[in-house]
Coordinates of C-alpha atoms in Angstrom, one line a residue:
Chain A
X1 CA 14.3 -10.4 -13.7
X2 CA 11.2 -9.6 -15.7
X3 CA 7.8 -8.1 -14.8
X4 CA 4.7 -8.6 -17.0
X5 CA 1.0 -7.6 -17.1
X6 CA -1.4 -10.5 -16.7
X7 CA -4.8 -10.9 -18.5
X8 CA -6.4 -9.0 -15.6
X9 CA -4.2 -6.0 -16.0
X10 CA -2.2 -6.7 -12.8
X11 CA 1.5 -6.4 -12.6
X12 CA 3.3 -9.7 -12.0
X13 CA 6.9 -10.6 -11.2
X14 CA 9.7 -10.6 -10.7
X15 CA 10.3 -13.8 -12.7
X16 CA 13.2 -15.1 -14.6
X17 CA 13.1 -15.4 -18.4
X18 CA 12.4 -19.1 -18.1
X19 CA 9.5 -18.5 -15.6
X20 CA 8.2 -15.8 -17.8
X21 CA 7.8 -18.3 -20.6
X22 CA 5.7 -20.5 -18.3
X23 CA 3.2 -17.6 -17.7
X24 CA 1.5 -17.8 -21.1
X25 CA 2.6 -14.4 -22.3
X26 CA 1.6 -13.3 -25.8
X27 CA 3.4 -11.0 -28.3
X28 CA 1.2 -8.1 -27.0
X29 CA 1.8 -8.8 -23.3
X30 CA 3.4 -5.8 -21.7
X31 CA 6.8 -6.7 -20.3
X32 CA 9.4 -4.7 -18.3
X33 CA 12.9 -5.4 -16.9
X34 CA 15.5 -3.2 -15.2
X35 CA 17.0 -0.8 -17.7
X36 CA 13.9 -0.4 -19.8
X37 CA 12.4 3.1 -19.9
X38 CA 8.8 1.8 -19.9
X39 CA 6.6 -1.2 -20.5
X40 CA 6.9 -2.7 -24.0
X41 CA 5.0 -5.5 -25.8
X42 CA 6.8 -8.8 -25.5
X43 CA 7.5 -8.8 -29.2
X44 CA 9.6 -5.6 -28.8
X45 CA 11.9 -7.2 -26.3
X46 CA 14.5 -9.1 -28.3
X47 CA 15.2 -12.1 -26.1
X48 CA 11.5 -12.6 -25.2
X49 CA 10.5 -12.3 -28.9
X50 CA 13.1 -14.9 -29.9
X51 CA 11.6 -17.3 -27.5
X52 CA 8.0 -16.4 -28.7
X53 CA 9.1 -17.0 -32.3
X54 CA 10.2 -20.5 -31.5
X55 CA 6.8 -21.2 -29.9
X56 CA 4.8 -19.8 -32.9
X57 CA 2.1 -22.0 -34.3
X58 CA 3.4 -24.3 -37.0
X59 CA 1.4 -24.6 -40.2
X60 CA -1.4 -22.6 -38.8
X61 CA -2.0 -25.1 -36.0
X62 CA -1.9 -24.0 -32.4
X63 CA 0.7 -25.9 -30.5
X64 CA -0.8 -27.3 -27.3
X65 CA 1.0 -25.7 -24.4
X66 CA 1.2 -27.5 -21.1
X67 CA 2.0 -24.1 -19.5
X68 CA -1.5 -22.8 -20.1
X69 CA -2.7 -24.3 -16.8
X70 CA 0.0 -22.3 -15.0
X71 CA -1.0 -19.2 -17.0
X72 CA -4.4 -19.2 -15.3
X73 CA -2.7 -18.9 -11.9
X74 CA -1.7 -15.4 -11.1
X75 CA -0.1 -14.0 -8.0
X76 CA -2.8 -12.4 -5.9
X77 CA -2.6 -8.7 -5.1
X78 CA -0.2 -8.2 -2.1
X79 CA -2.6 -5.6 -0.5
X80 CA 0.3 -3.7 1.0
X81 CA -1.8 -0.5 0.8
X82 CA -4.3 -2.0 3.2
X83 CA -1.5 -2.9 5.6
X84 CA 0.0 0.6 5.6
X85 CA -3.4 2.3 6.0
X86 CA -4.3 -0.1 8.8
X87 CA -1.0 0.6 10.5
X88 CA -1.3 4.4 10.3
X89 CA -4.9 4.3 11.6
X90 CA -4.7 1.7 14.3
X91 CA -1.3 0.1 14.6
X92 CA -2.1 -2.8 17.0
X93 CA -4.3 -4.3 14.2
X94 CA -2.2 -3.0 11.3
X95 CA 0.9 -5.0 12.2
X96 CA -0.6 -8.5 11.3
X97 CA -2.1 -6.9 8.1
X98 CA 1.3 -5.5 6.9
X99 CA 3.1 -8.7 7.8
X100 CA 0.6 -10.8 5.8
X101 CA 1.0 -8.4 2.9
X102 CA 4.8 -8.6 3.0
X103 CA 4.6 -12.4 2.8
X104 CA 2.4 -12.7 -0.3
X105 CA 5.0 -12.4 -3.1
X106 CA 7.6 -14.6 -1.4
X107 CA 5.1 -17.4 -0.7
X108 CA 3.9 -17.2 -4.3
X109 CA 7.4 -17.3 -5.7
X110 CA 8.1 -20.4 -3.6
X111 CA 5.0 -22.1 -5.0
X112 CA 2.9 -21.9 -1.9
X113 CA 0.0 -20.5 -3.9
X114 CA -2.8 -21.3 -1.4
X115 CA -0.8 -19.7 1.4
X116 CA -0.1 -16.6 -0.8
X117 CA -3.8 -16.2 -1.5
X118 CA -4.6 -16.6 2.2
X119 CA -2.1 -13.9 3.1
X120 CA -3.4 -11.6 0.4
X121 CA -7.0 -12.0 1.8
X122 CA -5.7 -11.6 5.4
X123 CA -3.8 -8.4 4.6
X124 CA -6.9 -6.9 3.1
X125 CA -9.4 -8.0 5.8
X126 CA -7.1 -7.1 8.7
X127 CA -6.1 -3.7 7.1
X128 CA -9.8 -2.9 6.6
X129 CA -10.6 -4.0 10.1
X130 CA -8.0 -1.7 11.7
X131 CA -9.2 1.2 9.5
X132 CA -12.8 0.6 10.6
X133 CA -11.8 0.1 14.3
X134 CA -9.7 3.2 14.2
X135 CA -12.6 5.3 12.8
X136 CA -15.2 3.6 15.1
X137 CA -13.1 4.3 18.1
X138 CA -12.6 7.9 17.2
X139 CA -16.3 8.5 16.5
X140 CA -17.3 6.7 19.7
X141 CA -14.8 8.6 21.8
X142 CA -16.0 11.9 20.3
X143 CA -19.6 11.2 21.1
X144 CA -18.8 10.3 24.7
X145 CA -16.8 13.5 25.1
X146 CA -19.7 15.5 23.6
X147 CA -22.2 13.7 25.8
X148 CA -20.1 14.3 28.9
X149 CA -19.9 18.0 28.3
X150 CA -23.7 18.3 28.0
Chain B
X1 CA -16.9 -0.5 -13.4
X2 CA -17.4 -1.4 -9.8
X3 CA -13.7 -0.9 -9.4
X4 CA -13.9 2.6 -10.9
X5 CA -16.9 3.5 -8.7
X6 CA -14.9 2.3 -5.6
X7 CA -11.9 4.5 -6.6
X8 CA -14.1 7.5 -7.1
X9 CA -15.9 6.9 -3.8
X10 CA -12.6 6.6 -1.9
X11 CA -11.3 9.8 -3.4
X12 CA -14.6 11.6 -2.5
X13 CA -14.4 10.3 1.1
X14 CA -10.7 11.4 1.3
X15 CA -11.7 14.8 0.0
X16 CA -14.6 15.1 2.5
X17 CA -12.2 14.2 5.3
X18 CA -9.7 16.9 4.2
X19 CA -12.5 19.5 4.1
X20 CA -13.6 18.5 7.5
X21 CA -10.0 18.7 8.9
X22 CA -9.4 22.0 7.2
X23 CA -12.5 23.6 8.8
X24 CA -11.9 22.4 12.4
X25 CA -8.7 23.1 14.4
X26 CA -8.0 19.8 16.2
X27 CA -6.8 21.8 19.3
X28 CA -9.9 23.9 19.4
X29 CA -12.9 21.6 18.8
X30 CA -14.2 18.9 21.1
X31 CA -14.9 16.9 18.0
X32 CA -11.3 16.2 17.4
X33 CA -10.5 12.6 18.2
X34 CA -7.7 11.7 20.6
X35 CA -5.3 8.8 20.3
X36 CA -6.1 5.9 22.7
X37 CA -2.4 5.4 23.4
X38 CA -2.1 9.0 24.5
X39 CA -5.3 8.9 26.5
X40 CA -4.2 5.7 28.4
X41 CA -0.5 6.3 28.9
X42 CA 0.1 10.0 28.1
X43 CA 2.8 9.0 25.6
X44 CA 2.7 9.6 21.9
X45 CA 2.2 6.7 19.5
X46 CA 4.0 6.8 16.1
X47 CA 0.9 8.2 14.4
X48 CA 0.0 10.8 17.0
X49 CA -0.1 14.3 15.6
X50 CA -1.1 13.1 12.1
X51 CA -4.4 15.0 12.4
X52 CA -2.6 18.2 13.4
X53 CA 0.0 17.7 10.7
X54 CA -2.7 17.6 8.0
X55 CA -4.6 20.6 9.5
X56 CA -1.5 22.8 9.6
X57 CA -0.3 21.7 6.2
X58 CA -3.7 22.5 4.7
X59 CA -3.4 26.0 6.2
X60 CA 0.1 26.4 4.8
X61 CA 1.9 26.3 8.1
X62 CA 4.6 23.8 7.2
X63 CA 6.8 24.3 10.2
X64 CA 4.0 23.7 12.8
X65 CA 2.8 20.8 10.7
X66 CA 6.2 19.1 10.7
X67 CA 6.6 19.7 14.4
X68 CA 3.3 17.9 15.1
X69 CA 4.8 14.7 13.8
X70 CA 8.2 14.7 12.2
X71 CA 7.6 11.4 10.4
X72 CA 4.1 12.2 9.2
X73 CA 5.2 13.4 5.8
X74 CA 7.4 10.4 4.9
X75 CA 4.8 8.0 6.3
X76 CA 1.9 9.5 4.4
X77 CA 4.1 9.7 1.2
X78 CA 4.9 6.0 1.6
X79 CA 1.3 5.2 2.1
X80 CA 0.3 7.2 -0.9
X81 CA 2.9 5.6 -3.2
X82 CA 1.9 2.1 -2.0
X83 CA -1.8 2.9 -2.7
X84 CA -0.8 4.1 -6.2
X85 CA 1.0 0.7 -6.7
X86 CA -2.1 -1.1 -5.6
X87 CA -4.6 0.8 -7.7
X88 CA -2.7 1.7 -10.8
X89 CA 0.2 -0.8 -11.0
X90 CA 0.9 0.0 -14.6
X91 CA 1.3 3.7 -14.3
X92 CA 4.9 5.0 -14.2
X93 CA 4.8 5.8 -10.5
X94 CA 2.8 2.7 -9.6
X95 CA 5.1 0.2 -11.3
X96 CA 8.1 1.9 -9.8
X97 CA 6.5 1.8 -6.4
X98 CA 5.5 -1.8 -6.8
X99 CA 9.0 -2.9 -7.7
X100 CA 10.8 -0.9 -5.0
X101 CA 8.5 0.1 -2.1
X102 CA 6.3 -3.0 -2.1
X103 CA 9.1 -5.5 -1.7
X104 CA 9.6 -7.3 1.6
X105 CA 12.8 -5.5 2.7
X106 CA 11.1 -2.1 2.0
X107 CA 7.9 -3.1 4.0
X108 CA 9.9 -4.3 7.0
X109 CA 12.1 -1.2 6.9
X110 CA 8.9 0.9 7.0
X111 CA 7.6 -1.1 9.9
X112 CA 10.8 -0.8 11.8
X113 CA 11.1 2.9 11.2
X114 CA 7.5 3.4 12.3
X115 CA 8.1 1.9 15.7
X116 CA 11.6 3.3 16.0
X117 CA 10.0 6.7 15.6
X118 CA 7.5 5.9 18.2
X119 CA 10.2 5.1 20.7
X120 CA 12.5 8.0 19.6
X121 CA 9.8 10.7 20.0
X122 CA 9.0 9.6 23.6
X123 CA 12.7 9.2 24.7
X124 CA 14.5 12.2 23.1
X125 CA 11.9 14.7 22.0

C-alpha cells in the first residue's frame, strides 16, 4: 500500500500501486510505503519510477492521460481531530462527529466520493459545534454561579 | 496564509487557556466550570477531571494529576497526535499518526476505551 502527497500538500492513501498510477503523480510527487524511512520523490522509488518511465512523453509530446480527471479528485480531510476535540469537550455531540470522521477514508476508497465529502464536512461542523457548546455551557454556568453568589 | 494565521491563533488560544488554568486552582475558585453530567447525576463522565489534571500537571504534581483522571494523559496524547496528523500530515509524527491513529479501527478503539473508562471509573473506583 502506498501513500502520496497531492497537489494541495495533503497526504493521501493508502492506495495500491495500480491506483497510485491513476492519481496523476509526477516524478517529484512525494511517495511513502511501509518499510521506507521517509517520504521520497516518486522517481526515487524503483517500481513507481519504472511505471512513470513507461508513461513518459514520447517525442516531446505530452501523452493525453485519461486519469487526469481522477487526479483532480482528492480524498477530503478526515477531520478526526475535530471529532476527538469535540468528544473530549462535550461527548454527546462529539460521538456523531468522530463517527463521521471515521467513515471518510472508507467511503472514499469505495468510490462514494460525495458521501465522503459529506462526512468530512459533518465531522468538522459537529466537532466544532460540540467544542463551542462545551465552552458556552461552561461560561454560562460560571456566570450563573457568580450571579447566584452576589 | 489564512491557514498559518489560524494555526497561530489556535496556539495562542491554547496558551492563554493554559495560563488561565495555571493561575486558578479549579477546586478553589468559583470560576471553575463543572461538568453537566456530574451536576445532574453526581457521577463522573469520562472527561471529568481533565481540568484538574492539567492544573496539577502544570504545577508539577504528577501523582495528583493522574488521580484526577487516570485516562486524561492517554486521551490528551491521542488528541494531540491526531491534531498533528490533521495540521502537518507530512511531518514525521503527523504521517505516522495519520497512518496508524487515524484509521477506522484506531478511532473506534479510542471511542470504546473512552466510554469503557467512563463506566469503569464509576463502578470500581
